[in-house]
Short mmCIF file of C-alpha atoms in Angstrom, two decimals:
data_model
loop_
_atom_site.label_atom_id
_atom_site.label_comp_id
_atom_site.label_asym_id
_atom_site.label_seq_id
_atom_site.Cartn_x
_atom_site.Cartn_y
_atom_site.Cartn_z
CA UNK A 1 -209.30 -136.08 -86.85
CA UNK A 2 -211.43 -138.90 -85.92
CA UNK A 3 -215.09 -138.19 -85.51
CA UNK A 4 -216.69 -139.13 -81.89
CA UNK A 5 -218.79 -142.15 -83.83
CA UNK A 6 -215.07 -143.26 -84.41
CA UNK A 7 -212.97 -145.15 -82.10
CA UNK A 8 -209.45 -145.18 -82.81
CA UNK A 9 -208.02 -148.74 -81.79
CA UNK A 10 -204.49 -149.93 -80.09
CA UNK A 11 -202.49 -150.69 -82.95
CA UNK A 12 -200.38 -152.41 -80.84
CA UNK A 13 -203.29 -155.05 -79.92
CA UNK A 14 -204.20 -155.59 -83.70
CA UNK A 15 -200.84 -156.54 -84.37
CA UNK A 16 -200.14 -158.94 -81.64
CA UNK A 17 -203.60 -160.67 -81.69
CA UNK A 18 -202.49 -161.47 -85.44
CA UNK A 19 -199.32 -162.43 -84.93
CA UNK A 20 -200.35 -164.48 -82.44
CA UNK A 21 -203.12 -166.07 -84.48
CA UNK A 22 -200.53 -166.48 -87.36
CA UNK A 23 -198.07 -168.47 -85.29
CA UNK A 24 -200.68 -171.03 -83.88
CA UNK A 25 -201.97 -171.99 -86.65
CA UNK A 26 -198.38 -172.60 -87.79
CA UNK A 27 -197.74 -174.58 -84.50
CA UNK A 28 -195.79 -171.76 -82.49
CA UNK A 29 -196.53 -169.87 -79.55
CA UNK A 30 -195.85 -166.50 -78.48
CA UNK A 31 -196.31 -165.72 -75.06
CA UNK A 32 -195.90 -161.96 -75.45
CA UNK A 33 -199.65 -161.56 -76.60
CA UNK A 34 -201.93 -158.55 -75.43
CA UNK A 35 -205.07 -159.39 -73.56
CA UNK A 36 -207.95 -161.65 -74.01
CA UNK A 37 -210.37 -161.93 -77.02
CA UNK A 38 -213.14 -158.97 -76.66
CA UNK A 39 -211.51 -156.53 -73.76
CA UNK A 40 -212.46 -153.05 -73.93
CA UNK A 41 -209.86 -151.43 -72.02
CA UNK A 42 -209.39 -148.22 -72.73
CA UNK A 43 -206.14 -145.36 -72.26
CA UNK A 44 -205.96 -141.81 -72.70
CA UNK A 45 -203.46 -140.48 -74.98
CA UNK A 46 -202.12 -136.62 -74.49
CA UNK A 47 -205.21 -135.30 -72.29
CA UNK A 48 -208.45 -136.28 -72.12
CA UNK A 49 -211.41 -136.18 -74.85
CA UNK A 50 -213.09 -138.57 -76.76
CA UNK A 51 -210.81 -137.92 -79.67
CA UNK A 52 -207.68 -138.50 -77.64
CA UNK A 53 -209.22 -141.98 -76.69
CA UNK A 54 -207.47 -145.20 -77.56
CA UNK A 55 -209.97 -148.56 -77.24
CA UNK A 56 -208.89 -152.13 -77.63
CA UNK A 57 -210.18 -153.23 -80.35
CA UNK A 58 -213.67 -156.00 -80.11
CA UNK A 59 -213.32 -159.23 -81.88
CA UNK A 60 -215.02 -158.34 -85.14
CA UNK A 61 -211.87 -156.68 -85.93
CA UNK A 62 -209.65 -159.46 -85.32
CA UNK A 63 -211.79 -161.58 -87.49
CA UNK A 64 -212.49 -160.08 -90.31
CA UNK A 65 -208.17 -158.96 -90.21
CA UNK A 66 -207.85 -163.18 -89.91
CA UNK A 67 -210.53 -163.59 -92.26
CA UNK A 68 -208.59 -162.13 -94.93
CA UNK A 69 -205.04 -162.28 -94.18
CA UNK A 70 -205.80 -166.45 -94.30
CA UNK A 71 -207.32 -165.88 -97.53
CA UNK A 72 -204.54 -164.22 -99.17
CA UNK A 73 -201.79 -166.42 -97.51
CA UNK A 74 -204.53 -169.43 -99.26
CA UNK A 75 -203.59 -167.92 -102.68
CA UNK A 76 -200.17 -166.31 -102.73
CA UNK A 77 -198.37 -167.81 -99.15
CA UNK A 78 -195.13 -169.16 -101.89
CA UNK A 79 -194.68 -165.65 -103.04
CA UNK A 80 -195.17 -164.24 -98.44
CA UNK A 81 -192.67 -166.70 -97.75
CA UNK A 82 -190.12 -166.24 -100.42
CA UNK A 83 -189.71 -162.31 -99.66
CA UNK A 84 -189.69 -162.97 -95.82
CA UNK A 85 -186.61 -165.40 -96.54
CA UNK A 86 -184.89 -162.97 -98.30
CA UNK A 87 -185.38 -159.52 -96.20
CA UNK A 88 -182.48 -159.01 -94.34
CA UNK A 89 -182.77 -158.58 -90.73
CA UNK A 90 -179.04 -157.85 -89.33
CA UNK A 91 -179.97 -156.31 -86.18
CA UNK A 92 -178.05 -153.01 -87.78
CA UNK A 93 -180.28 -152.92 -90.42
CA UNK A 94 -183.03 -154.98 -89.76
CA UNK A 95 -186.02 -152.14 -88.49
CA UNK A 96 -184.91 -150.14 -91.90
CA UNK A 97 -184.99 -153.50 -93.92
CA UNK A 98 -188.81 -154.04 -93.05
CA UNK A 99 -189.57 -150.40 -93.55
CA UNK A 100 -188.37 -150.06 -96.70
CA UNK A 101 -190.28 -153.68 -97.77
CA UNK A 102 -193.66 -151.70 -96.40
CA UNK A 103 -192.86 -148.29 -98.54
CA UNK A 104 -192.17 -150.44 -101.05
CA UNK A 105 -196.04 -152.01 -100.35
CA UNK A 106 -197.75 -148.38 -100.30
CA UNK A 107 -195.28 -146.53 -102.32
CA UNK A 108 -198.02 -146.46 -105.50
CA UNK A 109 -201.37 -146.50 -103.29
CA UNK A 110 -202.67 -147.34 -99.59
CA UNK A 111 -206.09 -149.82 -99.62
CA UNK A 112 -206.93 -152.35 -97.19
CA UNK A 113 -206.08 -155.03 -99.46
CA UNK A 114 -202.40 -153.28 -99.22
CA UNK A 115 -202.81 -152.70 -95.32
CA UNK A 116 -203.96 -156.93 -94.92
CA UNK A 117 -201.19 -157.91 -97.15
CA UNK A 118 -198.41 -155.87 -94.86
CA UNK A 119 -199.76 -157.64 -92.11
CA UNK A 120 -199.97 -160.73 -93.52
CA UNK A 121 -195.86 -160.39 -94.53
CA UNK A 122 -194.83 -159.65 -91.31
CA UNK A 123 -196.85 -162.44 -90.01
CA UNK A 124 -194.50 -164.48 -92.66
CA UNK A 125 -191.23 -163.19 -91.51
CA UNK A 126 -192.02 -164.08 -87.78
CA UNK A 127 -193.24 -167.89 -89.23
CA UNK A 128 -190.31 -167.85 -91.36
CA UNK A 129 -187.67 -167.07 -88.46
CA UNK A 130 -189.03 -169.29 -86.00
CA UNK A 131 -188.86 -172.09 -88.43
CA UNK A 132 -185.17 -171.38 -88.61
CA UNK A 133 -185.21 -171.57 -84.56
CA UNK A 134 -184.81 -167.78 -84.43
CA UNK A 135 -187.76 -165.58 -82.50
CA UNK A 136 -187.80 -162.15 -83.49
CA UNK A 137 -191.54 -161.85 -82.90
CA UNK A 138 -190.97 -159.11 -80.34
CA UNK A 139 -188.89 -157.23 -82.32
CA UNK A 140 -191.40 -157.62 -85.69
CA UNK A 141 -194.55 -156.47 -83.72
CA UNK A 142 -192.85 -153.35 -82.57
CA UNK A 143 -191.81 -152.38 -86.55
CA UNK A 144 -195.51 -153.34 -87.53
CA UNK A 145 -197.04 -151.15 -84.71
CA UNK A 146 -194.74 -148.35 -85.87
CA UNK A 147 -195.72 -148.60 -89.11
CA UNK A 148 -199.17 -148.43 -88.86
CA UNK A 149 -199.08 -145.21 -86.62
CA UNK A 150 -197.04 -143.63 -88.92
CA UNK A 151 -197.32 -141.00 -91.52
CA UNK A 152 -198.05 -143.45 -94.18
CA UNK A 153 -200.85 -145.24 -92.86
CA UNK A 154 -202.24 -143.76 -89.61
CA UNK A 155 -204.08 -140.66 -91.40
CA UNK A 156 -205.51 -142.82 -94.40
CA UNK A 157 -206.84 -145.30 -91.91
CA UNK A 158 -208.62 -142.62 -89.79
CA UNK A 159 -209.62 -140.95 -92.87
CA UNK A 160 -211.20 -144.02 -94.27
CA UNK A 161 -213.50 -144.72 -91.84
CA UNK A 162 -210.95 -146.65 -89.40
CA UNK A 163 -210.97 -150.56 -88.87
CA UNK A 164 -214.89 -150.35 -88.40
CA UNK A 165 -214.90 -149.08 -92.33
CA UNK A 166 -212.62 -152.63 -92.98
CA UNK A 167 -215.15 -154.91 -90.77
CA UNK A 168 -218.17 -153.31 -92.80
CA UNK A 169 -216.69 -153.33 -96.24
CA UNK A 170 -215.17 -157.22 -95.55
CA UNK A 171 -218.42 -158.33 -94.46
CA UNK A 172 -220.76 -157.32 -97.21
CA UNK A 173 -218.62 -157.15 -99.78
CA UNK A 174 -215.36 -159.30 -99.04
CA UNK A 175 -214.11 -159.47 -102.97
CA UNK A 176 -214.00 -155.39 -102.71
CA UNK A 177 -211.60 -155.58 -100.27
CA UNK A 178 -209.24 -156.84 -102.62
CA UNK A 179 -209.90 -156.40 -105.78
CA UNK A 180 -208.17 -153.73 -106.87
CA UNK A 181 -205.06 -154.06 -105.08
CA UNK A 182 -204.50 -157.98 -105.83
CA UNK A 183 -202.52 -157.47 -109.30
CA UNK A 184 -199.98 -155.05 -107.62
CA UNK A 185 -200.15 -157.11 -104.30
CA UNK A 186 -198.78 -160.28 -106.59
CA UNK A 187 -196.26 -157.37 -108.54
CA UNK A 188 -194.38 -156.79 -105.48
CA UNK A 189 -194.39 -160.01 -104.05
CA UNK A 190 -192.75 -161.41 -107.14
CA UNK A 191 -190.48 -158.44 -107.33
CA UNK A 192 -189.37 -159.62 -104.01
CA UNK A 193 -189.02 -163.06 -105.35
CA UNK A 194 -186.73 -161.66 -108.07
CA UNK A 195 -184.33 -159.85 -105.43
CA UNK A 196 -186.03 -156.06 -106.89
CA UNK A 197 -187.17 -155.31 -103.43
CA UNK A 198 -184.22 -156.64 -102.29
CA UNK A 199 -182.04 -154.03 -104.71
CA UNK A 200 -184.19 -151.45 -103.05
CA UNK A 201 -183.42 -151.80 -99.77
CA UNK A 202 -179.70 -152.28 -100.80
CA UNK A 203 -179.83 -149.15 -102.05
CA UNK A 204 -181.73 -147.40 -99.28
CA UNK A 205 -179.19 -148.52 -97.10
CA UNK A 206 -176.48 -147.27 -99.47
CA UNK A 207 -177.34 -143.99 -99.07
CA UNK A 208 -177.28 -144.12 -95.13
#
């Protein structure tokens, strides 16, 4: 459980303020966006108590998650785009289709690197769709905020220190962030490329 020195932040806000910051700087809107920059709202979640508290989360969160998603869509944005063209997003499939490209992500470890790099893809698959005239930014934000409260990433995120551990570690030591987890980053990426992630989810779906 998060300590009271902790805040635990709106998942849902950190993934539409980077969407959102993803799709202007590719020239597209999306209206849907949570508040402004730097709100503190806060909501309760199941009864009161500190540790029950969800806060939005302050800007030095959303910059340091810009800060390095732009860096690694700088050095490996052919290999983001290629797997977002290929997942396939059916609307019968398409929630389990992005799921099974994020297990696929953290199936060997969880890191931030990791964490940045799943929201950096489903940044790419929102580009990717509306270049192709087809918004399912809505849709994508709702998977990502699932995701991230889930079983594979909510505890390891509290347990590391929560974003506040990411905004410390990017800003005095931003190649640490990455490191470790760029070699495997750039192994599923190109396994994507390849169609092997694409053979996974296959699969995965053939056993539905």
């Amino acid at each position: 459980m998060a300590s009271k020195k902790e805040k635990v932040y709106d998942s849902r806000q950190i993934v539409e303020k980077y969407l959102h910051h993803k799709l202007a700087k590719s020239g597209h809107a999306w209206e849907e966006e949570g508040g402004e920059e730097g709100e503190e709202d806060e909501e309760e979640e199941g009864g009161g108590g500190e540790e029950n508290r969800v806060h939005q989360a302050p800007a030095a969160v959303h910059g340091a998650l810009r800060e390095a998603g732009d860096e690694l869509e700088r050095l490996y944005q052919s290999d983001l785009t290629e797997m977002a063209g290929r997942l396939e997003l059916e609307p019968a499939v398409a929630s389990r289709s992005f799921a099974a490209v994020a297990d696929e992500l953290f199936r060997d470890e969880v890191n931030w690197g990791r964490i940045v790099a799943f929201l950096e893809f489903g940044a790419a698959v929102c580009v990717e769709r509306r270049r192709a005239a087809e918004s399912i930014t809505a849709d994508v934000a709702r998977w990502m905020t699932e995701y991230l409260n889930g079983p594979v990433l909510k505890g390891w995120i509290r347990d590391n220190g929560g974003w506040d551990a990411f905004v410390d570690l990017n800003g005095r030591q931003k190649e640490s962030v990455f490191s470790s987890s760029w070699p495997s980053i750039v192994s599923v990426f190109s396994l994507a490329a390849l169609g092997a992630v694409g053979f996974t989810i296959g699969a995965y779906l053939a056993q539905k």
